Coordinates of C-alpha atoms and ligand atoms in Angstrom, one line a residue:
M699 CA 95.2 -64.5 25.6
Q700 CA 92.9 -65.6 28.3
K701 CA 90.2 -69.0 27.3
L702 CA 87.3 -70.7 29.4
A703 CA 87.7 -74.4 29.6
I704 CA 84.3 -76.2 29.9
Q705 CA 83.6 -80.0 30.7
G706 CA 79.9 -80.5 29.4
G707 CA 77.5 -82.9 30.8
N708 CA 76.4 -81.0 34.2
R709 CA 72.8 -80.0 34.8
L710 CA 72.6 -76.4 36.5
N711 CA 71.2 -76.4 39.8
G712 CA 70.7 -73.5 42.4
E713 CA 70.3 -69.7 42.8
V714 CA 72.2 -66.9 41.1
R715 CA 71.9 -63.0 41.3
I716 CA 71.2 -61.2 38.3
S717 CA 73.6 -58.2 38.0
G718 CA 72.8 -54.3 36.9
A719 CA 72.2 -53.9 33.2
K720 CA 75.0 -53.1 31.3
N721 CA 73.2 -51.5 28.4
A722 CA 71.6 -49.4 31.2
A723 CA 74.7 -48.5 33.3
L724 CA 76.8 -47.2 30.1
P725 CA 74.2 -44.5 29.0
I726 CA 73.4 -43.8 32.8
L727 CA 77.3 -43.3 33.3
C728 CA 77.2 -40.6 30.5
A729 CA 74.4 -38.9 31.8
S730 CA 76.9 -38.0 34.7
L731 CA 78.1 -35.4 32.0
L732 CA 75.0 -33.5 32.3
S733 CA 75.2 -31.9 35.4
G734 CA 78.1 -30.1 37.9
D735 CA 76.6 -32.0 40.8
T736 CA 77.3 -35.6 41.7
L737 CA 75.2 -38.6 40.4
Q738 CA 75.3 -41.4 43.0
L739 CA 74.5 -44.7 41.1
G740 CA 74.0 -48.5 42.5
N741 CA 73.9 -51.9 41.2
V742 CA 76.3 -50.9 38.5
P743 CA 77.9 -54.1 37.2
D744 CA 81.7 -54.9 37.2
M745 CA 82.4 -55.7 33.8
S746 CA 85.0 -54.3 31.3
D747 CA 82.8 -52.1 29.3
V748 CA 81.9 -50.6 32.4
A749 CA 85.6 -50.0 33.3
T750 CA 86.1 -48.5 29.7
M751 CA 83.4 -46.2 30.3
C752 CA 84.6 -45.0 33.5
K753 CA 88.1 -44.2 32.3
L754 CA 87.1 -42.4 29.4
L755 CA 84.8 -40.1 31.6
Q756 CA 87.9 -39.7 33.9
Q757 CA 90.0 -38.8 30.8
M758 CA 87.4 -35.9 30.1
G759 CA 87.9 -34.7 33.7
V760 CA 85.0 -36.5 35.8
K761 CA 85.8 -37.5 39.2
I762 CA 84.8 -41.0 39.9
G763 CA 84.4 -42.8 43.3
K764 CA 83.7 -46.4 43.3
D765 CA 82.8 -48.9 46.3
G766 CA 81.8 -52.2 44.9
G767 CA 78.5 -51.7 42.9
Q768 CA 78.1 -48.0 44.1
I769 CA 79.5 -45.6 41.6
T770 CA 79.8 -41.9 42.5
L771 CA 80.3 -39.3 39.5
S772 CA 81.0 -35.8 39.4
A773 CA 81.4 -33.7 36.0
A774 CA 81.8 -30.4 37.7
H775 CA 85.0 -29.6 35.6
I776 CA 85.3 -31.2 32.6
D777 CA 88.8 -30.3 30.3
K778 CA 88.3 -32.6 27.4
L779 CA 85.4 -32.8 25.2
E780 CA 86.8 -35.8 23.3
A781 CA 86.4 -39.7 22.7
P782 CA 89.3 -40.9 21.2
Y783 CA 89.6 -43.7 18.9
D784 CA 91.3 -46.2 20.9
M785 CA 88.3 -46.1 23.2
V786 CA 85.2 -45.7 20.5
K787 CA 86.9 -48.7 18.9
T788 CA 87.0 -51.1 21.6
M789 CA 83.3 -49.8 22.6
R790 CA 80.9 -48.4 20.5
A791 CA 78.8 -47.0 23.6
A792 CA 81.2 -44.5 23.7
I793 CA 79.2 -42.7 21.4
L794 CA 76.9 -42.1 24.3
V795 CA 79.1 -39.1 25.4
L796 CA 78.3 -36.9 22.1
G797 CA 75.0 -35.9 23.2
P798 CA 75.5 -34.6 27.0
L799 CA 78.9 -33.0 25.8
V800 CA 77.4 -31.0 23.3
A801 CA 74.3 -30.0 25.3
R802 CA 76.3 -28.8 28.0
F803 CA 79.6 -27.7 26.9
G804 CA 78.6 -26.9 23.3
E805 CA 81.0 -29.0 21.7
A806 CA 82.3 -32.6 21.1
R807 CA 85.0 -34.5 19.5
V808 CA 84.2 -38.2 19.6
S809 CA 85.6 -41.0 17.1
L810 CA 83.8 -42.7 14.6
P811 CA 83.2 -46.0 15.5
G812 CA 83.8 -47.8 12.5
G813 CA 82.7 -51.2 11.5
C814 CA 82.5 -54.0 14.3
A815 CA 82.2 -57.9 14.0
I816 CA 78.5 -58.1 13.7
G817 CA 78.0 -55.3 10.9
S818 CA 78.8 -51.9 10.0
R819 CA 76.5 -50.4 12.5
P820 CA 76.6 -46.7 11.2
V821 CA 75.9 -43.7 13.6
D822 CA 74.1 -41.4 11.3
L823 CA 70.8 -41.2 13.3
H824 CA 72.8 -39.6 16.1
I825 CA 74.4 -37.0 13.9
K826 CA 71.1 -36.4 12.0
G827 CA 69.4 -35.7 15.2
L828 CA 71.8 -33.2 16.6
Q829 CA 72.0 -31.3 13.2
A830 CA 67.9 -31.2 13.3
M831 CA 68.8 -29.4 17.0
G832 CA 70.9 -26.8 15.4
A833 CA 74.5 -28.3 15.6
E834 CA 77.2 -27.9 13.1
V835 CA 78.4 -31.3 12.8
H836 CA 81.7 -32.1 10.7
I837 CA 83.4 -35.3 9.8
E838 CA 87.0 -34.7 10.0
H839 CA 90.2 -36.9 10.5
G840 CA 87.7 -40.0 11.4
Y841 CA 86.3 -38.0 14.0
I842 CA 82.4 -36.2 14.5
H843 CA 83.1 -32.8 15.3
A844 CA 79.9 -31.1 16.7
Q845 CA 79.2 -27.9 18.0
A846 CA 76.3 -25.6 19.0
K847 CA 75.8 -22.7 21.2
R848 CA 72.8 -24.2 22.7
L849 CA 70.8 -27.2 21.1
K850 CA 67.4 -26.0 20.2
G851 CA 64.5 -28.4 20.5
A852 CA 63.3 -30.0 17.3
R853 CA 61.0 -32.9 15.9
I854 CA 62.8 -36.0 15.1
F855 CA 61.8 -39.2 13.6
F856 CA 64.1 -42.2 13.5
D857 CA 64.0 -44.2 9.9
L858 CA 65.3 -47.4 12.4
V859 CA 64.8 -47.9 15.7
S860 CA 67.9 -47.3 17.4
V861 CA 68.8 -47.5 21.2
T862 CA 71.8 -45.6 21.5
G863 CA 70.5 -43.0 18.9
T864 CA 67.3 -42.5 21.1
E865 CA 69.5 -42.4 24.3
N866 CA 71.9 -39.9 22.9
L867 CA 69.2 -37.4 21.5
M868 CA 67.2 -37.7 24.6
M869 CA 70.0 -36.7 26.8
A870 CA 70.9 -33.9 24.3
A871 CA 67.2 -32.9 24.5
A872 CA 67.2 -32.7 28.2
L873 CA 69.2 -29.5 28.2
A874 CA 68.0 -28.2 24.7
D875 CA 66.0 -24.8 24.5
G876 CA 62.5 -25.8 23.7
V877 CA 60.6 -29.0 23.5
T878 CA 62.1 -31.9 21.3
V879 CA 59.8 -34.8 19.9
L880 CA 61.3 -38.3 19.1
E881 CA 59.3 -40.6 17.0
N882 CA 59.9 -43.7 16.2
A883 CA 62.3 -43.9 19.5
A884 CA 63.4 -47.1 21.0
R885 CA 61.1 -48.6 23.5
E886 CA 63.7 -51.1 25.0
P887 CA 63.7 -51.1 29.2
E888 CA 67.4 -49.6 29.1
V889 CA 65.9 -46.7 27.4
V890 CA 63.2 -46.5 29.9
D891 CA 65.7 -46.9 32.9
L892 CA 67.9 -44.1 31.4
A893 CA 65.0 -41.7 31.1
H894 CA 63.9 -42.4 34.9
C895 CA 67.4 -41.4 35.8
L896 CA 67.2 -38.2 33.8
I897 CA 63.8 -37.3 35.5
A898 CA 65.6 -37.6 38.8
M899 CA 68.3 -35.2 38.0
G900 CA 65.3 -32.6 37.0
A901 CA 64.8 -33.3 33.2
K902 CA 61.2 -33.3 31.7
I903 CA 60.5 -36.3 29.9
E904 CA 56.9 -37.6 28.8
G905 CA 56.1 -40.9 27.1
V906 CA 58.5 -42.8 28.9
G907 CA 58.4 -46.5 27.5
S908 CA 56.4 -45.4 24.5
D909 CA 57.9 -45.0 20.9
T910 CA 57.2 -40.9 21.2
L911 CA 59.1 -39.1 23.6
T912 CA 58.6 -35.4 24.4
I913 CA 61.2 -33.8 26.0
T914 CA 61.0 -30.0 27.7
G915 CA 64.7 -28.8 28.0
V916 CA 65.3 -27.4 31.1
D917 CA 68.4 -24.8 31.7
K918 CA 70.3 -27.1 34.1
L919 CA 70.3 -30.6 35.6
H920 CA 71.3 -31.3 39.5
G921 CA 72.6 -34.5 41.0
A922 CA 70.4 -37.6 41.8
S923 CA 70.8 -41.1 42.6
H924 CA 69.6 -44.1 40.8
S925 CA 70.0 -47.8 41.0
V926 CA 70.4 -49.5 37.6
M927 CA 67.9 -52.0 36.5
P928 CA 68.7 -55.6 36.3
D929 CA 70.1 -57.1 33.2
R930 CA 67.5 -59.0 31.1
I931 CA 70.3 -60.5 28.5
E932 CA 72.1 -61.9 31.4
S933 CA 69.1 -63.1 33.0
G934 CA 67.9 -64.5 29.4
T935 CA 71.5 -66.3 28.6
F936 CA 71.4 -68.4 32.3
L937 CA 67.8 -69.5 31.7
V938 CA 68.7 -70.7 28.2
A939 CA 71.6 -72.5 29.7
A940 CA 69.6 -74.3 32.3
T941 CA 66.9 -75.1 29.5
A942 CA 69.7 -76.7 27.3
A943 CA 71.6 -78.2 29.8
G944 CA 68.6 -79.3 32.1
G945 CA 68.4 -78.3 35.8
N946 CA 66.3 -76.3 38.2
I947 CA 67.7 -72.8 38.6
T948 CA 66.3 -69.7 40.2
L949 CA 67.2 -66.1 39.2
T950 CA 67.1 -63.4 41.9
D951 CA 67.0 -59.5 41.5
A952 CA 65.5 -60.3 38.2
R953 CA 62.6 -59.0 36.2
A954 CA 60.3 -61.2 34.2
D955 CA 58.1 -58.4 33.1
I956 CA 60.8 -57.2 30.4
L957 CA 61.3 -60.7 29.1
E958 CA 58.0 -61.8 28.1
N959 CA 59.2 -62.7 24.5
V960 CA 62.3 -64.9 26.2
L961 CA 60.2 -66.7 28.6
E962 CA 57.6 -67.7 26.4
K963 CA 59.9 -69.3 24.0
L964 CA 61.8 -71.1 26.6
H965 CA 58.0 -72.3 27.9
E966 CA 57.8 -73.5 24.1
A967 CA 60.9 -75.4 24.3
G968 CA 59.7 -77.0 27.4
A969 CA 60.8 -75.3 30.2
T970 CA 58.5 -74.7 33.4
I971 CA 58.9 -71.1 34.5
K972 CA 57.7 -69.8 37.7
V973 CA 57.7 -65.9 38.5
S974 CA 57.5 -64.8 41.9
G975 CA 58.5 -60.9 42.5
S976 CA 62.1 -60.4 41.5
T977 CA 62.9 -64.3 41.5
I978 CA 62.6 -66.5 38.1
N979 CA 62.8 -70.1 38.6
L980 CA 63.2 -72.2 35.6
Q981 CA 62.9 -76.3 35.6
M982 CA 63.9 -78.4 32.9
S983 CA 63.9 -82.3 32.7
Q984 CA 63.6 -83.3 29.3
R985 CA 65.5 -82.7 25.8
P986 CA 64.6 -79.0 24.4
K987 CA 62.2 -78.7 21.6
A988 CA 63.1 -76.5 18.6
V989 CA 61.9 -72.9 18.9
N990 CA 61.6 -70.2 15.8
V991 CA 62.8 -66.7 16.7
R992 CA 62.9 -63.4 15.0
T993 CA 64.6 -60.7 16.2
A994 CA 63.0 -57.2 16.3
P995 CA 63.1 -54.1 18.5
Y996 CA 61.3 -54.4 21.7
P997 CA 59.2 -55.5 22.7
A998 CA 59.9 -58.2 20.4
F999 CA 62.5 -60.9 20.4
P1000 CA 65.7 -59.3 21.5
T1001 CA 68.9 -59.6 18.8
D1002 CA 71.2 -60.0 22.2
M1003 CA 69.4 -63.1 22.8
Q1004 CA 69.4 -64.6 19.2
A1005 CA 73.0 -66.4 19.8
Q1006 CA 71.9 -68.1 22.8
F1007 CA 68.7 -69.5 21.2
M1008 CA 71.1 -70.7 18.2
A1009 CA 72.9 -72.8 20.5
L1010 CA 69.7 -74.2 22.3
N1011 CA 68.3 -75.4 19.1
C1012 CA 71.7 -77.0 18.1
I1013 CA 70.8 -79.8 20.4
A1014 CA 66.9 -79.8 20.3
E1015 CA 64.6 -82.0 19.4
G1016 CA 63.1 -80.9 15.4
S1017 CA 64.4 -78.0 13.6
A1018 CA 64.2 -74.4 13.9
M1019 CA 64.6 -71.3 11.9
V1020 CA 66.4 -68.2 13.3
V1021 CA 65.8 -64.7 11.4
E1022 CA 67.9 -61.6 12.6
T1023 CA 66.5 -58.6 11.5
I1024 CA 68.5 -56.0 13.2
F1025 CA 72.2 -56.7 12.3
E1026 CA 73.5 -57.7 9.1
N1027 CA 76.2 -59.8 10.1
R1028 CA 75.2 -61.3 13.3
F1029 CA 75.7 -65.0 12.7
M1030 CA 79.7 -65.3 13.3
H1031 CA 78.7 -67.9 15.9
V1032 CA 77.6 -70.5 13.6
Q1033 CA 80.9 -71.0 12.1
E1034 CA 82.1 -72.1 15.5
L1035 CA 79.0 -74.1 16.5
R1036 CA 79.6 -76.4 13.4
R1037 CA 82.9 -77.1 14.9
L1038 CA 81.0 -78.6 18.1
G1039 CA 78.9 -80.8 15.1
A1040 CA 76.2 -78.4 14.9
Q1041 CA 74.1 -78.5 11.8
I1042 CA 73.0 -75.2 10.7
D1043 CA 72.5 -73.9 7.2
V1044 CA 72.6 -69.9 6.7
E1045 CA 71.3 -67.9 3.8
G1046 CA 71.1 -64.3 4.2
N1047 CA 69.5 -63.2 7.5
T1048 CA 68.1 -66.7 8.0
A1049 CA 69.8 -69.7 9.6
V1050 CA 68.0 -73.4 9.6
I1051 CA 69.2 -75.3 12.2
K1052 CA 68.6 -78.8 12.3
G1053 CA 68.7 -80.1 16.2
C1054 CA 71.2 -83.1 17.0
A1055 CA 71.2 -85.3 20.1
Q1056 CA 75.0 -84.5 21.2
L1057 CA 77.2 -81.6 20.5
E1058 CA 81.0 -83.1 20.9
G1059 CA 83.8 -80.5 22.7
A1060 CA 86.3 -78.8 20.7
A1061 CA 88.5 -75.8 20.5
I1062 CA 86.6 -72.7 19.4
M1063 CA 86.8 -69.0 19.3
A1064 CA 84.6 -66.1 20.7
T1065 CA 83.5 -63.1 18.3
D1066 CA 81.6 -61.0 19.5
L1067 CA 79.8 -60.3 23.3
R1068 CA 76.6 -62.6 22.8
A1069 CA 78.4 -64.7 20.5
S1070 CA 80.8 -65.9 23.4
A1071 CA 77.7 -66.6 25.4
S1072 CA 76.1 -68.9 22.8
L1073 CA 79.6 -70.6 22.7
V1074 CA 79.8 -71.4 26.5
I1075 CA 76.1 -72.5 26.3
A1076 CA 77.0 -75.1 23.7
G1077 CA 80.3 -75.9 25.7
L1078 CA 78.0 -76.7 28.6
V1079 CA 75.9 -79.4 26.7
A1080 CA 79.0 -80.6 24.6
Q1081 CA 80.3 -84.1 25.4
G1082 CA 84.1 -83.4 26.6
E1083 CA 85.8 -80.6 26.8
T1084 CA 85.4 -77.2 25.0
I1085 CA 87.9 -74.7 25.4
V1086 CA 86.4 -71.2 24.2
D1087 CA 89.4 -68.8 23.4
R1088 CA 89.2 -64.6 23.1
I1089 CA 86.8 -64.4 26.1
Y1090 CA 87.8 -61.0 26.5
H1091 CA 84.2 -60.3 24.6
L1092 CA 82.6 -62.1 27.2
D1093 CA 84.5 -60.1 30.1
R1094 CA 83.2 -56.9 28.3
G1095 CA 79.5 -57.5 29.3
Y1096 CA 78.9 -60.3 31.7
E1097 CA 79.7 -60.0 35.5
H1098 CA 81.8 -62.9 36.5
I1099 CA 80.2 -65.3 34.2
E1100 CA 81.9 -68.7 35.0
A1101 CA 81.8 -68.0 38.9
K1102 CA 78.2 -67.7 38.7
L1103 CA 78.0 -70.8 36.3
S1104 CA 80.5 -72.8 38.9
A1105 CA 77.9 -72.2 41.4
L1106 CA 75.2 -73.4 39.6
G1107 CA 77.0 -76.8 39.1
A1108 CA 78.7 -76.3 35.8
Q1109 CA 82.5 -77.2 35.2
I1110 CA 84.1 -74.2 33.7
R1111 CA 87.3 -72.7 34.7
R1112 CA 89.1 -69.9 33.1
L1113 CA 93.0 -70.7 31.9
K1114 CA 95.2 -67.5 32.1
Ligands
UD1_234 C1 72.1 -51.2 21.0 C2 72.6 -52.3 22.3 C3 73.0 -53.5 21.6 C4 71.8 -54.1 21.0 C5 71.2 -53.2 19.9 C6 69.9 -53.6 19.4 C7 73.9 -50.9 23.7 C8 75.0 -50.0 24.4 N1 73.7 -51.7 22.8 O1 73.0 -51.5 20.1 O2 73.5 -54.2 22.4 O3 72.4 -55.4 20.0 O4 71.0 -52.0 20.5 O5 69.1 -54.0 20.2 O6 72.8 -50.5 24.1 N2 71.5 -47.9 12.6 C9 71.7 -46.8 11.6 N3 71.8 -45.8 12.1 C10 72.2 -45.2 13.2 C11 72.2 -46.3 14.2 C12 71.6 -47.1 14.1 O7 71.6 -47.5 10.5 O8 72.5 -44.1 13.5 C13 71.3 -49.3 12.7 C14 72.3 -50.4 13.0 O9 73.1 -50.6 12.0 C15 71.4 -51.7 13.3 C16 70.0 -50.8 14.1 O10 69.9 -49.9 13.1 O11 71.0 -52.2 12.2 C17 70.0 -51.1 15.3 O12 71.0 -50.4 15.9 P1 70.9 -49.9 17.3 O13 69.7 -50.0 18.2 O14 71.4 -48.2 17.2 O15 72.1 -50.4 18.7 P2 72.8 -49.8 19.2 O16 72.2 -48.7 19.8 O17 74.2 -49.5 18.9

């Protein structure tokens, strides 16, 4: 199993290009299933979740051409309407083929995702939504089997804000008969990016970016080209790393407008941030101040940045409270951070972190994608060597992270 070896203590300086967003690329790749014409995508990040999604689509019959970040998909002939367990268990986002398959082909068999490192994460809202649109859904042998001659428009209220739930039903509604209204829909920028791609394919969607989406189904969608938005979580991860380690970094091809909450917290921690067009510059020269964080759906503070801020608070001046309101078990990184000397108490969904002046390098283990990012940040500021094991989690959602950090001056290498 591959590991990262990090020698802590270096400041980060220089420029880093932000990649396309994983959480926008995955649903947009699935949108290719909605049309028999070609979908041309740009700025698709090179990471293992994207490779897994492409493999899944290819298994179904989608023809895929790849040239760097440019991916061309043609779903003219689909012969398998199934997402098998071995794929869904490694990447829950595979559930995103459900809506498009039922909408265009009238049937889908998608494995139930089961549990994952950050909680039970059910998909009941995806299923209820499809049922409301007239699909017959049965759970058999661990699979969701959904059928519908043609989905019908419906009014659907989400009890909980669900990002992939909103995306699945928005894609399904694009080809349904009549009008679908999604209420309490997710407003995450990645949902907006998917909506823009669908609109380019001929979908009729109103209310994009709000919590009420009105989708008027059309008979057919057509080909389009779309460039995937910049990854706000990758952006935030580099900015937290530089706030923790100190230095002066500039993100290029980034978007500050979708990072407001994160930038405000980094400013509170003591960083100086300047935004100009698609670049974000961050300078930090002192020890960070502790910052409280409470996760909630967009536009509030993202759960995908919680672990990285936990690492920052471990070495900050003062104490901070981190409250996780989205996932029930998203503190797996706490045990590992403690191995570096961090002082963290957890009660229920709240962690209280007492900042210490110095962490000490140790062997630690990645447990999920964003937890891995927090361990890398901790390793960058710890004294001595930190070895992060099981970094396949990190490779799922970060493009060339150690190369990018090395270019900024970090001492980090991959042990194969
Ligand atoms: C997406 C993101 C993930 C991010 C999360 C929250 C992708 C590929 N992944 O995950 O990185 O951490 O949003 O911003 O975009 N829930 C239910 N029933 C459902 C669906 C969700 O109870 O049918 C619950 C979940 O268990 C969780 C909450 O709703 O507690 C939000 O989950 P959701 O927004 O659906 O997360 P994902 O879309 O899986």
